[in-house]
PDB file of N, CA and C in Angstrom:
ATOM      1  N   MET A   5     119.182  34.133 100.832  1.00 73.00           N
ATOM      2  CA  MET A   5     119.858  33.603 101.673  1.00 73.00           C
ATOM      3  C   MET A   5     120.620  32.377 101.218  1.00 73.00           C
ATOM      4  N   LYS A   6     119.312  31.074 100.713  1.00 77.00           N
ATOM      5  CA  LYS A   6     120.933  30.087 100.796  1.00 77.00           C
ATOM      6  C   LYS A   6     120.980  29.800  99.276  1.00 77.00           C
ATOM      7  N   LYS A   7     120.570  30.425  98.567  1.00 81.00           N
ATOM      8  CA  LYS A   7     121.008  30.701  97.153  1.00 81.00           C
ATOM      9  C   LYS A   7     122.493  31.420  96.777  1.00 81.00           C
ATOM     10  N   ARG A   8     122.430  31.897  98.256  1.00 84.00           N
ATOM     11  CA  ARG A   8     123.999  33.462  98.451  1.00 84.00           C
ATOM     12  C   ARG A   8     124.672  32.509  98.441  1.00 84.00           C
ATOM     13  N   TRP A   9     124.673  31.971  99.492  1.00 83.00           N
ATOM     14  CA  TRP A   9     125.659  30.638 100.232  1.00 83.00           C
ATOM     15  C   TRP A   9     125.781  29.513  99.308  1.00 83.00           C
ATOM     16  N   ARG A  10     125.100  29.040  98.700  1.00 86.00           N
ATOM     17  CA  ARG A  10     125.568  28.133  97.707  1.00 86.00           C
ATOM     18  C   ARG A  10     126.393  28.779  96.600  1.00 86.00           C
ATOM     19  N   THR A  11     126.489  29.724  95.961  1.00 88.00           N
ATOM     20  CA  THR A  11     126.995  30.222  94.992  1.00 88.00           C
ATOM     21  C   THR A  11     128.400  30.232  95.873  1.00 88.00           C
ATOM     22  N   VAL A  12     128.270  30.918  97.246  1.00 85.00           N
ATOM     23  CA  VAL A  12     129.934  31.335  97.333  1.00 85.00           C
ATOM     24  C   VAL A  12     130.699  29.865  97.891  1.00 85.00           C
ATOM     25  N   LYS A  13     130.080  28.858  98.320  1.00 86.00           N
ATOM     26  CA  LYS A  13     130.003  27.050  97.871  1.00 86.00           C
ATOM     27  C   LYS A  13     130.634  27.193  97.014  1.00 86.00           C
ATOM     28  N   VAL A  14     130.156  27.143  95.509  1.00 83.00           N
ATOM     29  CA  VAL A  14     130.897  26.976  94.081  1.00 83.00           C
ATOM     30  C   VAL A  14     132.055  27.329  93.700  1.00 83.00           C
ATOM     31  N   SER A  15     131.638  28.634  94.047  1.00 85.00           N
ATOM     32  CA  SER A  15     132.723  29.284  93.833  1.00 85.00           C
ATOM     33  C   SER A  15     134.465  29.550  94.706  1.00 85.00           C
ATOM     34  N   LEU A  16     134.275  28.423  95.612  1.00 86.00           N
ATOM     35  CA  LEU A  16     135.134  28.108  96.590  1.00 86.00           C
ATOM     36  C   LEU A  16     135.973  26.987  96.192  1.00 86.00           C
ATOM     37  N   ARG A  17     135.064  26.354  95.935  1.00 83.00           N
ATOM     38  CA  ARG A  17     135.557  25.229  95.173  1.00 83.00           C
ATOM     39  C   ARG A  17     136.134  25.612  94.175  1.00 83.00           C
ATOM     40  N   ARG A  18     135.739  26.029  93.220  1.00 84.00           N
ATOM     41  CA  ARG A  18     136.207  26.449  92.167  1.00 84.00           C
ATOM     42  C   ARG A  18     137.403  27.161  92.062  1.00 84.00           C
ATOM     43  N   ILE A  19     137.553  27.963  93.057  1.00 87.00           N
ATOM     44  CA  ILE A  19     138.661  28.698  93.025  1.00 87.00           C
ATOM     45  C   ILE A  19     139.485  27.823  93.491  1.00 87.00           C
ATOM     46  N   SER A  20     139.121  26.565  94.078  1.00 80.00           N
ATOM     47  CA  SER A  20     140.159  25.592  95.313  1.00 80.00           C
ATOM     48  C   SER A  20     140.957  24.739  94.139  1.00 80.00           C
ATOM     49  N   SER A  21     140.134  24.451  93.262  1.00 76.00           N
ATOM     50  CA  SER A  21     140.381  23.351  91.894  1.00 76.00           C
ATOM     51  C   SER A  21     141.137  24.006  91.061  1.00 76.00           C
ATOM     52  N   ILE A  22     141.288  25.375  90.849  1.00 82.00           N
ATOM     53  CA  ILE A  22     142.589  26.112  90.035  1.00 82.00           C
ATOM     54  C   ILE A  22     143.713  26.453  90.588  1.00 82.00           C
ATOM     55  N   ILE A  23     143.358  26.533  91.868  1.00 81.00           N
ATOM     56  CA  ILE A  23     145.087  26.313  92.487  1.00 81.00           C
ATOM     57  C   ILE A  23     145.307  25.147  93.079  1.00 81.00           C
ATOM     58  N   LYS A  24     144.633  24.295  93.291  1.00 74.00           N
ATOM     59  CA  LYS A  24     145.472  22.830  93.231  1.00 74.00           C
ATOM     60  C   LYS A  24     145.563  22.733  91.821  1.00 74.00           C
ATOM     61  N   THR A  25     145.590  22.924  90.580  1.00 73.00           N
ATOM     62  CA  THR A  25     145.624  22.468  89.397  1.00 73.00           C
ATOM     63  C   THR A  25     147.147  23.350  89.148  1.00 73.00           C
ATOM     64  N   ILE A  26     147.622  24.418  89.312  1.00 76.00           N
ATOM     65  CA  ILE A  26     148.469  25.732  89.146  1.00 76.00           C
ATOM     66  C   ILE A  26     149.391  24.899  90.216  1.00 76.00           C
ATOM     67  N   PHE A  27     149.485  24.529  91.339  1.00 70.00           N
ATOM     68  CA  PHE A  27     150.522  23.372  91.510  1.00 70.00           C
ATOM     69  C   PHE A  27     150.849  21.994  92.044  1.00 70.00           C
ATOM     70  N   GLY A  28     150.419  21.956  91.065  1.00 65.00           N
ATOM     71  CA  GLY A  28     150.301  20.358  90.379  1.00 65.00           C
ATOM     72  C   GLY A  28     149.356  19.226  91.452  1.00 65.00           C
ATOM     73  N   MET A  29     148.333  19.878  92.604  1.00 71.00           N
ATOM     74  CA  MET A  29     147.735  19.022  93.833  1.00 71.00           C
ATOM     75  C   MET A  29     147.001  18.174  93.154  1.00 71.00           C
ATOM     76  N   PRO A  30     146.839  16.833  93.625  1.00 78.00           N
ATOM     77  CA  PRO A  30     145.397  16.380  93.563  1.00 78.00           C
ATOM     78  C   PRO A  30     144.122  16.573  93.298  1.00 78.00           C
ATOM     79  N   ASP A  31     143.533  16.835  93.018  1.00 83.00           N
ATOM     80  CA  ASP A  31     141.622  18.015  93.211  1.00 83.00           C
ATOM     81  C   ASP A  31     141.021  16.545  93.149  1.00 83.00           C
ATOM     82  N   TYR A  32     140.248  15.788  94.383  1.00 86.00           N
ATOM     83  CA  TYR A  32     139.419  14.720  94.184  1.00 86.00           C
ATOM     84  C   TYR A  32     138.052  14.842  93.753  1.00 86.00           C
ATOM     85  N   ASP A  33     137.605  16.200  93.920  1.00 85.00           N
ATOM     86  CA  ASP A  33     136.378  16.671  93.245  1.00 85.00           C
ATOM     87  C   ASP A  33     136.362  16.455  91.941  1.00 85.00           C
ATOM     88  N   ARG A  34     137.023  17.094  91.289  1.00 86.00           N
ATOM     89  CA  ARG A  34     137.052  16.874  90.004  1.00 86.00           C
ATOM     90  C   ARG A  34     137.524  15.174  89.549  1.00 86.00           C
ATOM     91  N   TYR A  35     138.636  14.551  90.097  1.00 90.00           N
ATOM     92  CA  TYR A  35     138.462  13.144  89.945  1.00 90.00           C
ATOM     93  C   TYR A  35     136.828  12.058  89.463  1.00 90.00           C
ATOM     94  N   LEU A  36     136.285  12.572  90.834  1.00 91.00           N
ATOM     95  CA  LEU A  36     134.717  12.264  90.458  1.00 91.00           C
ATOM     96  C   LEU A  36     133.903  12.183  90.108  1.00 91.00           C
ATOM     97  N   GLN A  37     134.120  13.880  89.434  1.00 90.00           N
ATOM     98  CA  GLN A  37     133.502  13.853  88.656  1.00 90.00           C
ATOM     99  C   GLN A  37     133.711  13.227  87.387  1.00 90.00           C
ATOM    100  N   HIS A  38     135.319  14.056  87.153  1.00 92.00           N
ATOM    101  CA  HIS A  38     135.832  12.766  85.795  1.00 92.00           C
ATOM    102  C   HIS A  38     135.319  11.342  86.080  1.00 92.00           C
ATOM    103  N   TRP A  39     135.273  10.333  87.155  1.00 92.00           N
ATOM    104  CA  TRP A  39     135.100   9.096  87.267  1.00 92.00           C
ATOM    105  C   TRP A  39     133.230   9.034  86.700  1.00 92.00           C
ATOM    106  N   TYR A  40     132.098   9.680  87.315  1.00 94.00           N
ATOM    107  CA  TYR A  40     130.913   9.349  87.301  1.00 94.00           C
ATOM    108  C   TYR A  40     130.340   9.487  85.666  1.00 94.00           C
ATOM    109  N   GLN A  41     131.196  10.308  85.079  1.00 93.00           N
ATOM    110  CA  GLN A  41     130.858  11.252  83.402  1.00 93.00           C
ATOM    111  C   GLN A  41     131.299  10.003  82.706  1.00 93.00           C
ATOM    112  N   THR A  42     132.290   9.195  82.822  1.00 93.00           N
ATOM    113  CA  THR A  42     133.294   8.225  82.187  1.00 93.00           C
ATOM    114  C   THR A  42     133.148   7.016  82.641  1.00 93.00           C
ATOM    115  N   HIS A  43     133.803   6.551  83.681  1.00 91.00           N
ATOM    116  CA  HIS A  43     133.767   5.157  84.356  1.00 91.00           C
ATOM    117  C   HIS A  43     133.231   4.242  84.808  1.00 91.00           C
ATOM    118  N   ALA A  44     131.589   5.548  85.510  1.00 89.00           N
ATOM    119  CA  ALA A  44     130.949   4.413  86.341  1.00 89.00           C
ATOM    120  C   ALA A  44     130.216   3.266  85.706  1.00 89.00           C
ATOM    121  N   LYS A  45     130.281   1.963  86.629  1.00 90.00           N
ATOM    122  CA  LYS A  45     129.467   1.028  85.986  1.00 90.00           C
ATOM    123  C   LYS A  45     128.686   0.636  87.108  1.00 90.00           C
ATOM    124  N   PRO A  46     127.837   0.251  87.350  1.00 91.00           N
ATOM    125  CA  PRO A  46     126.962  -0.719  88.327  1.00 91.00           C
ATOM    126  C   PRO A  46     128.110  -1.760  89.113  1.00 91.00           C
ATOM    127  N   GLY A  47     127.735  -1.672  90.315  1.00 92.00           N
ATOM    128  CA  GLY A  47     128.707  -2.484  90.845  1.00 92.00           C
ATOM    129  C   GLY A  47     130.674  -2.381  91.171  1.00 92.00           C
ATOM    130  N   PHE A  48     130.843  -0.564  90.594  1.00 93.00           N
ATOM    131  CA  PHE A  48     131.826  -0.619  90.916  1.00 93.00           C
ATOM    132  C   PHE A  48     131.899   0.744  91.337  1.00 93.00           C
ATOM    133  N   PHE A  49     133.395   1.444  92.409  1.00 94.00           N
ATOM    134  CA  PHE A  49     133.153   2.175  92.969  1.00 94.00           C
ATOM    135  C   PHE A  49     134.287   3.201  92.593  1.00 94.00           C
ATOM    136  N   PRO A  50     134.488   4.495  92.692  1.00 94.00           N
ATOM    137  CA  PRO A  50     135.752   5.464  92.676  1.00 94.00           C
ATOM    138  C   PRO A  50     136.267   5.387  93.818  1.00 94.00           C
ATOM    139  N   MET A  51     137.755   5.135  93.615  1.00 94.00           N
ATOM    140  CA  MET A  51     138.887   5.251  94.776  1.00 94.00           C
ATOM    141  C   MET A  51     138.196   5.826  95.941  1.00 94.00           C
ATOM    142  N   THR A  52     138.369   5.688  97.263  1.00 93.00           N
ATOM    143  CA  THR A  52     138.583   6.837  98.064  1.00 93.00           C
ATOM    144  C   THR A  52     139.145   8.219  98.034  1.00 93.00           C
ATOM    145  N   GLU A  53     139.156   9.183  98.467  1.00 89.00           N
ATOM    146  CA  GLU A  53     140.065  10.378  98.813  1.00 89.00           C
ATOM    147  C   GLU A  53     141.000   9.441  99.280  1.00 89.00           C
ATOM    148  N   ARG A  54     141.550   8.910 100.572  1.00 92.00           N
ATOM    149  CA  ARG A  54     142.861   8.757 100.685  1.00 92.00           C
ATOM    150  C   ARG A  54     143.850   7.442  99.415  1.00 92.00           C
ATOM    151  N   GLU A  55     142.638   6.498  98.609  1.00 94.00           N
ATOM    152  CA  GLU A  55     143.037   6.394  97.973  1.00 94.00           C
ATOM    153  C   GLU A  55     143.527   6.346  96.834  1.00 94.00           C
ATOM    154  N   TYR A  56     143.235   7.816  96.664  1.00 90.00           N
ATOM    155  CA  TYR A  56     143.236   8.720  95.299  1.00 90.00           C
ATOM    156  C   TYR A  56     144.284   9.460  95.610  1.00 90.00           C
ATOM    157  N   TYR A  57     144.750  10.033  96.909  1.00 88.00           N
ATOM    158  CA  TYR A  57     146.081  11.330  97.239  1.00 88.00           C
ATOM    159  C   TYR A  57     147.142  10.147  96.779  1.00 88.00           C
ATOM    160  N   ILE A  58     146.627   8.607  97.452  1.00 89.00           N
ATOM    161  CA  ILE A  58     147.904   7.528  97.721  1.00 89.00           C
ATOM    162  C   ILE A  58     148.322   7.746  95.823  1.00 89.00           C
ATOM    163  N   TYR A  59     147.267   7.309  95.164  1.00 89.00           N
ATOM    164  CA  TYR A  59     147.601   7.129  93.498  1.00 89.00           C
ATOM    165  C   TYR A  59     148.230   8.078  92.975  1.00 89.00           C
ATOM    166  N   ALA A  60     147.623   9.193  93.611  1.00 85.00           N
ATOM    167  CA  ALA A  60     147.931  10.781  92.911  1.00 85.00           C
ATOM    168  C   ALA A  60     149.764  10.916  92.989  1.00 85.00           C
ATOM    169  N   LEU A  61     149.910  10.528  93.921  1.00 83.00           N
ATOM    170  CA  LEU A  61     151.328  10.992  94.627  1.00 83.00           C
ATOM    171  C   LEU A  61     152.464   9.808  93.969  1.00 83.00           C
ATOM    172  N   ARG A  62     151.729   8.820  94.173  1.00 86.00           N
ATOM    173  CA  ARG A  62     152.404   7.767  93.599  1.00 86.00           C
ATOM    174  C   ARG A  62     152.989   8.109  92.145  1.00 86.00           C
ATOM    175  N   GLU A  63     151.843   8.297  91.425  1.00 83.00           N
ATOM    176  CA  GLU A  63     151.758   8.427  89.650  1.00 83.00           C
ATOM    177  C   GLU A  63     152.912  10.031  89.763  1.00 83.00           C
ATOM    178  N   ARG A  64     152.704  10.645  90.534  1.00 78.00           N
ATOM    179  CA  ARG A  64     154.019  12.103  90.495  1.00 78.00           C
ATOM    180  C   ARG A  64     155.041  12.092  90.949  1.00 78.00           C
ATOM    181  N   TYR A  65     155.231  10.689  91.747  1.00 79.00           N
ATOM    182  CA  TYR A  65     156.895  10.559  92.147  1.00 79.00           C
ATOM    183  C   TYR A  65     157.780   9.110  92.393  1.00 79.00           C
ATOM    184  N   GLU A  66     156.990   8.193  91.687  1.00 80.00           N
ATOM    185  CA  GLU A  66     157.128   6.618  91.231  1.00 80.00           C
ATOM    186  C   GLU A  66     157.673   6.906  89.930  1.00 80.00           C
ATOM    187  N   LYS A  67     157.484   7.671  88.943  1.00 73.00           N
ATOM    188  CA  LYS A  67     157.888   7.462  87.684  1.00 73.00           C
ATOM    189  C   LYS A  67     159.541   7.587  87.733  1.00 73.00           C
ATOM    190  N   GLY A  68     159.795   7.976  88.360  1.00 67.00           N
ATOM    191  CA  GLY A  68     161.416   8.068  87.848  1.00 67.00           C
ATOM    192  C   GLY A  68     161.783   9.110  86.645  1.00 67.00           C
ATOM    193  N   GLY A  69     161.145  10.074  86.514  1.00 62.00           N
ATOM    194  CA  GLY A  69     161.277  11.194  85.264  1.00 62.00           C
ATOM    195  C   GLY A  69     161.527  12.247  86.174  1.00 62.00           C
ATOM    196  N   VAL A  70     161.933  13.264  85.447  1.00 59.00           N
ATOM    197  CA  VAL A  70     161.788  14.718  86.106  1.00 59.00           C
ATOM    198  C   VAL A  70     160.482  14.833  87.027  1.00 59.00           C
ATOM    199  N   THR A  71     160.092  15.454  88.252  1.00 54.00           N
ATOM    200  CA  THR A  71     158.562  16.579  88.569  1.00 54.00           C
ATOM    201  C   THR A  71     158.475  17.706  89.188  1.00 54.00           C
ATOM    202  N   ARG A  72     159.989  17.958  88.854  1.00 59.00           N
ATOM    203  CA  ARG A  72     160.263  19.255  88.970  1.00 59.00           C
ATOM    204  C   ARG A  72     160.059  20.446  87.558  1.00 59.00           C
ATOM    205  N   CYS A  73     159.849  21.917  87.460  1.00 57.00           N
ATOM    206  CA  CYS A  73     159.707  22.533  86.470  1.00 57.00           C
ATOM    207  C   CYS A  73     161.541  22.789  86.044  1.00 57.00           C
ATOM    208  N   CYS A  74     162.547  23.275  87.030  1.00 53.00           N
ATOM    209  CA  CYS A  74     163.727  23.726  86.563  1.00 53.00           C
ATOM    210  C   CYS A  74     164.721  22.924  86.920  1.00 53.00           C
TER     211      CYS A  74
END
């Protein structure tokens, strides 16, 4: 039963990640995975979830370019 629940949980996370990607929403889980694979160093820590969302919003809306499809 626990294995089945774990499979459902993983599937829901993947679906959530896909939906966030489609709509251009920041995906903190994907950020963490990338950070630990490529940037992890002793004494350094990834952004908190709040810091990440603020960073993502600024990157998207404060660049001054077009942020829409049409």
